[in-house]
Coordinates of C-alpha atoms and ligand atoms in Angstrom, one line a residue:
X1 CA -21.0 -20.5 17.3
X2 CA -24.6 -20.3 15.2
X3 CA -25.0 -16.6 14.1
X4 CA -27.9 -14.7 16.4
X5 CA -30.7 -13.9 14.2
X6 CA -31.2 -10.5 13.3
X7 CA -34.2 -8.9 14.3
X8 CA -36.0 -8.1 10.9
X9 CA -37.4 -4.3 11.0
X10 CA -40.8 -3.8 10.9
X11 CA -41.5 -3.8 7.5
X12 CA -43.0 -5.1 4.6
X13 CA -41.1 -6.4 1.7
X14 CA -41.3 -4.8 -1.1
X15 CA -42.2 -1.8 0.8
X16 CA -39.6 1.5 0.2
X17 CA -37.8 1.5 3.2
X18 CA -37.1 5.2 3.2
X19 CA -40.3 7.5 3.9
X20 CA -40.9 5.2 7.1
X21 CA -40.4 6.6 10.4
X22 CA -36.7 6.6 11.8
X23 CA -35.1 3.9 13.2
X24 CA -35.9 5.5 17.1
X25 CA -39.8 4.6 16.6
X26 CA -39.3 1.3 15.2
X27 CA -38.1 -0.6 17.9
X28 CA -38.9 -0.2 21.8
X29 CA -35.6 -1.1 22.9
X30 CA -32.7 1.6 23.6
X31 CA -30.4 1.7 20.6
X32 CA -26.5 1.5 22.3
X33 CA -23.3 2.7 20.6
X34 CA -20.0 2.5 21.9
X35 CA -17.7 5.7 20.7
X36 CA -15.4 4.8 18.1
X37 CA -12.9 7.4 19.7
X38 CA -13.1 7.2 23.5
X39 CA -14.8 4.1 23.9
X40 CA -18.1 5.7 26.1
X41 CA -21.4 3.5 25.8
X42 CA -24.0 5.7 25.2
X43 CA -27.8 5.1 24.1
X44 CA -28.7 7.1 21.4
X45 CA -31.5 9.3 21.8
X46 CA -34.7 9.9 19.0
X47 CA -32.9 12.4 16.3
X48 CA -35.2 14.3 14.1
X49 CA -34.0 15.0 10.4
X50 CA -30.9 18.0 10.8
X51 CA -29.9 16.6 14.1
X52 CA -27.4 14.6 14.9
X53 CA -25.9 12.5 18.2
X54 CA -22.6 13.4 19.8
X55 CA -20.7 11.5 21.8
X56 CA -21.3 13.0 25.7
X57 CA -17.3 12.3 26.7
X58 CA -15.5 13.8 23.5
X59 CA -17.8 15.2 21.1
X60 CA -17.5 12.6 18.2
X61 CA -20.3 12.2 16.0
X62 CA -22.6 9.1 16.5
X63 CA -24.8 9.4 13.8
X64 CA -26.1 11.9 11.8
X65 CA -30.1 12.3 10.8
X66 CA -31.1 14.1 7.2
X67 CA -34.3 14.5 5.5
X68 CA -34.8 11.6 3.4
X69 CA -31.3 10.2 3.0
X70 CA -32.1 7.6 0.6
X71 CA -33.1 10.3 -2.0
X72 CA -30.5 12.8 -1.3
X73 CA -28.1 10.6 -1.2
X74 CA -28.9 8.6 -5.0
X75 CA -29.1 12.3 -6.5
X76 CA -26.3 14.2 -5.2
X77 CA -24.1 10.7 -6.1
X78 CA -26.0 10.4 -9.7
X79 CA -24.8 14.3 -10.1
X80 CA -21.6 13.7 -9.4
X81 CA -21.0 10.5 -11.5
X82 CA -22.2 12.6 -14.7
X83 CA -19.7 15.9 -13.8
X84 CA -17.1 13.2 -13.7
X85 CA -17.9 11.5 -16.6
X86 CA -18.2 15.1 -17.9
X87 CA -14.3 16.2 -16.6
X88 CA -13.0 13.2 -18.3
X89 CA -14.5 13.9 -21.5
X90 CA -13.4 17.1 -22.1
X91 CA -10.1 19.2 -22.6
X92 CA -9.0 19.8 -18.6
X93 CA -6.6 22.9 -19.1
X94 CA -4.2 23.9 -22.1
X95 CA -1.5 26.4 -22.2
X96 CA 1.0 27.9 -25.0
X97 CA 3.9 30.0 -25.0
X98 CA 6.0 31.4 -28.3
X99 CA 3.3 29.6 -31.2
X100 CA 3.9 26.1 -29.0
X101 CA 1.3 24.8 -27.3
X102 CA -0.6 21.2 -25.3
X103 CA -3.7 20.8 -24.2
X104 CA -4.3 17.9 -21.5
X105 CA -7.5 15.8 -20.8
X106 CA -7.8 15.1 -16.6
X107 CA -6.7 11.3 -17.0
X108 CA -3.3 12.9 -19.1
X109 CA -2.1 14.1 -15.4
X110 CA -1.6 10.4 -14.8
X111 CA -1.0 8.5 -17.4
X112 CA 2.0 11.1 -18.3
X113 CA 3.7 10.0 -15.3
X114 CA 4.2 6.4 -16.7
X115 CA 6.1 8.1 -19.8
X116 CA 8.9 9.7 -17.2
X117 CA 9.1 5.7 -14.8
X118 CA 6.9 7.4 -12.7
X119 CA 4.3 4.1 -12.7
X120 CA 3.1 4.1 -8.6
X121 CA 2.6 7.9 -8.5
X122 CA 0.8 7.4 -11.9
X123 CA -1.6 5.2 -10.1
X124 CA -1.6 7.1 -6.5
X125 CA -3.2 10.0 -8.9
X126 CA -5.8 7.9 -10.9
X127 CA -6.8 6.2 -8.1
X128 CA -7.7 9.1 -6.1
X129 CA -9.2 11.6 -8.1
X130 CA -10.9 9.1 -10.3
X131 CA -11.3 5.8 -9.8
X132 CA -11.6 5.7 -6.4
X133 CA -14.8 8.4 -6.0
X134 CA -16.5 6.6 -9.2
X135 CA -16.5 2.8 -7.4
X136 CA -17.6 5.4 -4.2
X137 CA -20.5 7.1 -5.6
X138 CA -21.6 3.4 -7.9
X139 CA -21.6 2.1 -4.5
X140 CA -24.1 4.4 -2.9
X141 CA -26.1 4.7 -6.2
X142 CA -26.6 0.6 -5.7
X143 CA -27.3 1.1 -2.1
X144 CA -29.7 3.4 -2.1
X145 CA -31.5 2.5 -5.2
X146 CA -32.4 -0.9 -3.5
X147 CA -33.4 0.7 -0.4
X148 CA -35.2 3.2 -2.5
X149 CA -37.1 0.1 -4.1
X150 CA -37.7 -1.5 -0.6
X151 CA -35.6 -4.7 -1.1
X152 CA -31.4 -4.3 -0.7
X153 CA -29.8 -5.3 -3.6
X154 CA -27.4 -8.4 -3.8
X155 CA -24.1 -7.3 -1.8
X156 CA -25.7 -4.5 -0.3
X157 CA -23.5 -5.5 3.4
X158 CA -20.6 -5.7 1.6
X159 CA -20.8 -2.6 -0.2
X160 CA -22.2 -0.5 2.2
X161 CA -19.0 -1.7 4.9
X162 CA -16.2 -1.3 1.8
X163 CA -17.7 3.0 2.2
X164 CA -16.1 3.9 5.2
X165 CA -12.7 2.2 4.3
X166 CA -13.0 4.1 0.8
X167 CA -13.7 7.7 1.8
X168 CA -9.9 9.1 3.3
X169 CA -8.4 7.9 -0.2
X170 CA -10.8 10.3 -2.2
X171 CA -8.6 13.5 -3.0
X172 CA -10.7 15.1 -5.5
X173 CA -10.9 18.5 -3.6
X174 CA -7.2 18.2 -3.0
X175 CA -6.5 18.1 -6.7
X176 CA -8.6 21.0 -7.3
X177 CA -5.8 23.0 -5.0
X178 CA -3.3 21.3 -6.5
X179 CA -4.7 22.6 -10.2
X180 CA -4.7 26.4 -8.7
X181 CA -1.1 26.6 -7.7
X182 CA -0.3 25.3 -11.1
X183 CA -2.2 27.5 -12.9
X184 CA -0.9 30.3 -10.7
X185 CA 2.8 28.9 -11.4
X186 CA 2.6 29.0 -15.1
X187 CA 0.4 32.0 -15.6
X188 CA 3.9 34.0 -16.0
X189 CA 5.7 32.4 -18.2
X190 CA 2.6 31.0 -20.7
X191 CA -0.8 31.9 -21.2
X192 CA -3.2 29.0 -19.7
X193 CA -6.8 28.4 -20.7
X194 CA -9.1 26.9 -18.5
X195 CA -11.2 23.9 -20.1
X196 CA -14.9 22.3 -19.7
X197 CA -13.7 19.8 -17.9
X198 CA -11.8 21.9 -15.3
X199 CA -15.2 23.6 -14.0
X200 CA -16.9 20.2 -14.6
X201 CA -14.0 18.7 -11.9
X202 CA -14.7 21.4 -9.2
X203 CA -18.8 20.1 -9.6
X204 CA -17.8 17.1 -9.4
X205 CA -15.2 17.7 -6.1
X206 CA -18.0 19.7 -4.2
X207 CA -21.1 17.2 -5.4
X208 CA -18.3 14.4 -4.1
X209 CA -18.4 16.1 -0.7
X210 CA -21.9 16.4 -0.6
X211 CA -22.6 12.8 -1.1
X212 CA -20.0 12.0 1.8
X213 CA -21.4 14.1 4.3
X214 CA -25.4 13.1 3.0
X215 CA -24.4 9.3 4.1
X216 CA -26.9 8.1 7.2
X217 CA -24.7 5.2 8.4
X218 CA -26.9 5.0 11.6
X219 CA -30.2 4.8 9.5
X220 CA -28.5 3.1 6.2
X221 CA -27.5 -0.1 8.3
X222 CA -30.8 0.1 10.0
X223 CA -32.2 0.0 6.8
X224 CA -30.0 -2.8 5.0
X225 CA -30.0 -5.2 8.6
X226 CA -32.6 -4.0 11.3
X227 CA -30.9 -3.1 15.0
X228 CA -30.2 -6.8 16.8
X229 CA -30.8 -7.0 20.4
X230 CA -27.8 -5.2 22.5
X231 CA -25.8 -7.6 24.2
X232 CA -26.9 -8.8 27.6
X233 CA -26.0 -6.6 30.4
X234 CA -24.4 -3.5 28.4
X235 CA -24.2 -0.8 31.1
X236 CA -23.8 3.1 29.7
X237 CA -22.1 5.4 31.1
X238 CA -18.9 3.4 31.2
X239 CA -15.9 2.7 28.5
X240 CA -17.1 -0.5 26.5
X241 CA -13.4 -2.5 26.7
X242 CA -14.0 -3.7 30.3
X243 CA -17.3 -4.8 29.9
X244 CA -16.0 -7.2 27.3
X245 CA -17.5 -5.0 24.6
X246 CA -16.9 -3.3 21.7
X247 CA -19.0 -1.3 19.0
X248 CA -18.4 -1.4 15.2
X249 CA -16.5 1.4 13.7
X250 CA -18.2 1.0 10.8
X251 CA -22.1 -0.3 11.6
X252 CA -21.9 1.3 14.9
X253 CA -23.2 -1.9 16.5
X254 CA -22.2 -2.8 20.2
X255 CA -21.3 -6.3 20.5
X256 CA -19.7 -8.6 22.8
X257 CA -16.0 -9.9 22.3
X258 CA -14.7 -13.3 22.9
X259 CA -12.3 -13.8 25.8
X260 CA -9.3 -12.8 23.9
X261 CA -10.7 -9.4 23.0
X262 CA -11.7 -10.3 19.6
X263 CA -14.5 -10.3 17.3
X264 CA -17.1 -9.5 14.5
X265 CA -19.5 -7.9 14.1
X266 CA -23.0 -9.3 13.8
X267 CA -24.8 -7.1 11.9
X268 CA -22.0 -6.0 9.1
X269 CA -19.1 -8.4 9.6
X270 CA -16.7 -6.3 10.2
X271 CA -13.9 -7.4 12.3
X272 CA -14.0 -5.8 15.7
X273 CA -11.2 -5.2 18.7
X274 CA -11.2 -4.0 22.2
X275 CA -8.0 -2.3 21.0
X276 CA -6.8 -2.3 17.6
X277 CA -4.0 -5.2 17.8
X278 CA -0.4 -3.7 18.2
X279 CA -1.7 -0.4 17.3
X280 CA 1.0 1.7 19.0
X281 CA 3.8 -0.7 17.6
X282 CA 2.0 -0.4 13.8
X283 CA 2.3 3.4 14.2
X284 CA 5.6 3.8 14.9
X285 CA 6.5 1.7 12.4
X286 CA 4.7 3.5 9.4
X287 CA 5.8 7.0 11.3
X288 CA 9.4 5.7 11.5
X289 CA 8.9 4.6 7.6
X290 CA 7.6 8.3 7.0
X291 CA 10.5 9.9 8.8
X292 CA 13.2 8.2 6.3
X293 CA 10.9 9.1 3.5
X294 CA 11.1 12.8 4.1
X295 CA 14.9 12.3 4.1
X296 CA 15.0 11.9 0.2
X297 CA 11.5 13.8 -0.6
X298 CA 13.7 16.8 0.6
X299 CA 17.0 16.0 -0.8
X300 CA 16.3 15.2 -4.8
X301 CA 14.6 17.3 -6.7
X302 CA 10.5 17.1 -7.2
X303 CA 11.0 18.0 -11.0
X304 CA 13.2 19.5 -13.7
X305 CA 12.0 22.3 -15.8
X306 CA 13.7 22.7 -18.8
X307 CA 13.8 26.3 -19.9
X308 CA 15.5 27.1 -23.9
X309 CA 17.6 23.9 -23.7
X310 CA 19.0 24.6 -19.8
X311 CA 17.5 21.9 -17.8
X312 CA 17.5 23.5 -13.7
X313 CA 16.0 20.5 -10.8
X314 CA 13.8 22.1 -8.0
X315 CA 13.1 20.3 -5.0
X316 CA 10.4 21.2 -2.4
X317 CA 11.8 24.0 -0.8
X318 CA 13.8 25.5 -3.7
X319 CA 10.3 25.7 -5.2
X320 CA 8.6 27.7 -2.8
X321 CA 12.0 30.0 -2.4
X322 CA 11.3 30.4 -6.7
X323 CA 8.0 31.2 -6.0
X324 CA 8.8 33.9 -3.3
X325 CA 11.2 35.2 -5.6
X326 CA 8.4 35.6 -8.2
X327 CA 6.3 37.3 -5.6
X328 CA 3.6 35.1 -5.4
X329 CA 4.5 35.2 -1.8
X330 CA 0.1 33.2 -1.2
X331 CA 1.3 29.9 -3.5
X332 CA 4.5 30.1 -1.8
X333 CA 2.2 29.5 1.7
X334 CA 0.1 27.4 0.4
X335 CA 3.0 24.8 -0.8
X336 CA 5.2 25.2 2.1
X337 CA 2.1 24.9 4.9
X338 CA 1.1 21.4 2.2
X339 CA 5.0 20.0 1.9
X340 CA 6.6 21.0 5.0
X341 CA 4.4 21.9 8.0
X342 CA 1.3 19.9 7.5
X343 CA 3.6 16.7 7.0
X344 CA 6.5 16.9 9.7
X345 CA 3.5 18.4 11.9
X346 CA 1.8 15.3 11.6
X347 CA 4.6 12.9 12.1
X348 CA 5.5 14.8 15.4
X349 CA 2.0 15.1 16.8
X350 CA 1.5 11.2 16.1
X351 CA 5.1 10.6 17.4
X352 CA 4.0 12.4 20.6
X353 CA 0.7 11.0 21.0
X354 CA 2.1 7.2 20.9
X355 CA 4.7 8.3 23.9
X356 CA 1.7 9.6 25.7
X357 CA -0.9 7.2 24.7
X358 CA 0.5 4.3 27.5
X359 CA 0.2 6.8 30.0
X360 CA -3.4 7.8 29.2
X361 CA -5.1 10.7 31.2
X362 CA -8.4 11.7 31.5
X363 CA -7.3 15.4 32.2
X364 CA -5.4 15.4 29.0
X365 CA -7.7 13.0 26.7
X366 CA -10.1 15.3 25.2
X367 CA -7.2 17.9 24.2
X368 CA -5.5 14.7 23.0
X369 CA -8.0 13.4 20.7
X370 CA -8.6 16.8 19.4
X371 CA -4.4 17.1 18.4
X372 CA -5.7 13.3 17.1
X373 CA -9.0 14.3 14.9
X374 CA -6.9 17.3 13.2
X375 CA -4.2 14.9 12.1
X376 CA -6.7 12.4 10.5
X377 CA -8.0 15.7 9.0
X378 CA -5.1 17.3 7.6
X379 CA -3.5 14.7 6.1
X380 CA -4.4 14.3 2.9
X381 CA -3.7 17.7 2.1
X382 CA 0.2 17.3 1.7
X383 CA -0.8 15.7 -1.5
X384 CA -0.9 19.3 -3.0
X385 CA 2.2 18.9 -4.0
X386 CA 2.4 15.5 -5.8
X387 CA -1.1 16.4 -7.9
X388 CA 0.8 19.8 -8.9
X389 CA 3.6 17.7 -10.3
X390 CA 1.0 15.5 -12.2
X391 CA -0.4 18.2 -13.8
X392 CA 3.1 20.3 -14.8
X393 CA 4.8 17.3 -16.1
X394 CA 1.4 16.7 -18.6
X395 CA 1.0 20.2 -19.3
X396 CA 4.3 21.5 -20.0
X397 CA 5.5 19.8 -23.2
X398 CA 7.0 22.4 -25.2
X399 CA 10.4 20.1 -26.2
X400 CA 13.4 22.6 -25.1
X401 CA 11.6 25.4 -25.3
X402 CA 9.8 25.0 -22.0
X403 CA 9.5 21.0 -20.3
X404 CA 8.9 19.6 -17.1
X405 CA 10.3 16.2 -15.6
X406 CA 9.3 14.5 -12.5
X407 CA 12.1 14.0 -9.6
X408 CA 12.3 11.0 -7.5
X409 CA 11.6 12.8 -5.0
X410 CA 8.0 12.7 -5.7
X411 CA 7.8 9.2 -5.4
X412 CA 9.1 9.5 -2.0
X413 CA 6.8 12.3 -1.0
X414 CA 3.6 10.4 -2.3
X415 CA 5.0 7.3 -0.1
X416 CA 5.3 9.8 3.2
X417 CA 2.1 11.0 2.5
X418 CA 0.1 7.6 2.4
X419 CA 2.6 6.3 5.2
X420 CA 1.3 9.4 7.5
X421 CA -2.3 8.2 6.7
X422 CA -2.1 4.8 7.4
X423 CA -0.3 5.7 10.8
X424 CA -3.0 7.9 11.9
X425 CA -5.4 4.9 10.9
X426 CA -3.7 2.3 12.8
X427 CA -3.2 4.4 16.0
X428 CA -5.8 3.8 18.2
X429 CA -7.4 6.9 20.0
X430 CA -9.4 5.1 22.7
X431 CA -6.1 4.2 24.0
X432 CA -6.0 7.9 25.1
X433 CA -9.2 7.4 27.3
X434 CA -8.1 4.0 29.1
X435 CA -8.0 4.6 33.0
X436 CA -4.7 3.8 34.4
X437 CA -4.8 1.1 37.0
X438 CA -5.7 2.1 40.7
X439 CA -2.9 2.8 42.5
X440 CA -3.9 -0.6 44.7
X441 CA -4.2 -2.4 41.5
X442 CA -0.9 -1.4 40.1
X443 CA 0.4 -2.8 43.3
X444 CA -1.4 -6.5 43.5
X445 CA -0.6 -6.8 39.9
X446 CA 3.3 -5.5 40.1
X447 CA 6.2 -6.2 42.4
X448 CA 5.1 -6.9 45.9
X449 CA 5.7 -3.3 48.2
Ligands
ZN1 ZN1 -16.4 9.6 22.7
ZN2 ZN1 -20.9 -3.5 12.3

């Protein structure tokens, strides 16, 4: 089937494509977007700069407007790329005790990990507190600078749709937890110094979140690709699926799905679904692989500190009964709500909502996709506990006078972690808003009464 042809926006190449007026007075026709978490069609109304469009059934955000995106986006991203390049160039946090002491750079947290066979978490750490938000914020420098100069540059589509599928991996705000427990951890037994690249990290981790939250999806794609003509006969007011429609979770772009329920998306590419394919299956499966995770995550120690030659392992919970014991009764909180309640929280809110997700009803829904949205949202924070690892095992390298050793169970923690997140990705939530059949329907299509 030949590709529609967009409808260009009206503008002139070569033109910025920024100061114009917003995407609402450049085209007469009603802009439609189907709610990525209940399914609603909706038109969007005209938003003025600071305002933003909410989905009428459940309150999810459509699209956010801010006063000349373009710019704020390419600065606040250009700031953060230099505190990063900053945080790795300088000394991140350094500590001595009894005329011994180390001094770690940001990138020693992971690559110290590969000295103890500790390659994957290694990786899990570089990836998400450096490499990860750097290919995030070169991204939106590139996009923006070519809508800036009033011409996309080349792979501007691709870019822009790889954003969304970036941003739950970035943990940079998480780490900056993670660094505070350690510090408070260590701060009896050796003195610590804080480094130029610590307060150039916590820049960077707010500038990061900036960025995030300065991205105009809604305008940026109108930008890149113009707004193509809704599909014939899109009706709001009514759940896209039986209409044979669906819209883009990552354009927002309603569009109509072949027979089978299937798609893409004509404006970004992306793949699109009625229903994410075997979505409750895929969740149990990741939340079952979770479950067995936390099994050995508990069991085996997280690390071994080795204290005048006598080597003592510590796993989640004997750490945060030490630390109660030291009286630093907030860490203690702060670890156990990260290792223990956040995760088997999430796992048993998940588990709940893919028994009750089959039986969808609208009384329930909203509170549903709230329990939902707050899982997505705590999520990453259980990696408190790995990044504290990371940065004990680099920092603490006093031979026998004072060392620290990863466990295995920190492997299996980072692995529950990411196995949590990907669940909560592949579950569904608009399954939560699907009317049941009629009770007449139920009957035609089931046993005969
Ligand atoms: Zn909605
Ligand atoms: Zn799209």
């Amino acid at each position: 089937m030949p590709r529609p042809a967009l409808r260009a926006p009206t503008l002139l190449r070569g033109e910025p494509l920024v100061d114009r007026s917003p995407p609402e007075t450049r085209t007469s026709r009603r802009r439609l977007r189907a709610c990525h978490e209940c399914d609603w069609v909706v038109a969007l109304p005209p938003l003025h700069a600071g305002e933003k469009a909410e989905c009428p059934r459940c309150g999810h955000t459509l699209a956010s407007r801010h006063h000349r995106p373009a710019q704020r986006s390419l600065a606040l991203a250009l700031a953060a790329l230099v505190s990063l390049a900053l945080a790795v160039s300088f000394p991140f946090i350094s500590f001595s005790i009894g005329g011994f002491g180390n001094r770690i750079d940001l990138t020693q947290t992971a690559t110290t990990l590969i000295g103890f066979q500790q390659p994957l978490v290694a990786i899990a750490v570089i990836l998400t507190i450096g490499v990860l938000p750097a290919v995030y914020l070169v991204s939106v420098i590139w996009l923006q600078a070519g809508l800036l100069r009033g011409a996309p540059l080349p792979a501007s589509r691709g870019i822009a749709r790889s954003l969304s599928h970036l941003h739950p991996w970035m943990m940079a705000d998480v780490f900056i937890i993670g660094a505070l427990v350690s510090l408070i951890k260590i701060a009896g037994m050796a003195e610590v110094g804080l480094g130029i690249s610590f307060w150039a990290f916590c820049i960077f981790a707010l500038l990061l979140l900036l960025t995030t939250q300065s991205l105009d999806a809604d305008w940026m794609w109108f930008s890149l690709a113009g707004e193509p003509l809704a599909p014939e006969g899109s009706q709001t007011g009514e759940s896209a699926a039986p209409q044979g429609l669906a819209g883009c979770a990552t354009c927002g772009l309603v569009n109509r799905l072949d027979a089978d329920g299937h798609g893409r998306c004509r404006r970004c590419n992306e793949s699109l679904h009625a229903r994410l394919p075997n979505s409750l299956q895929r969740t149990w499966a990741l939340l079952a692989a979770a479950a067995v995770m936390y099994l050995p995550a508990n069991l085996y120690p997280i690390m071994t500190t080795t204290s005048l030659g006598s080597s003592s392992p510590s796993t989640i919970i004997g750490g945060i009964v030490e630390l109660i014991e030291m009286g630093s009764w907030p860490v203690a909180m702060v670890i156990f709500v990260a290792s223990v309640i956040v995760p088997v929280g999430k796992l048993l809110a998940l588990a709940w909502l893919c028994l009750v997700a089959p039986r969808a009803n609208k009384h329930f829904a909203l509170s549903r996709t709230r329990l939902f949205r707050l899982t997505e949202f705590i999520g990453r924070w259980s990696m408190v506990d790995i990044f504290v690892v990371a940065i004990l095992v680099a920092l603490i390298r006093a031979g026998n006078l004072m060392s620290i050793a990863p466990g295995p169970a920190a492997l299996a923690f980072g692995a529950m972690v990411v196995s949590t997140m990907l669940a909560a990705m592949t579950f569904d939530p608009r399954l939560m808003w699907d009317t049941p059949l009629p009770r007449e329907a139920g009957l035609t299509q089931g046993s005969p009464p």
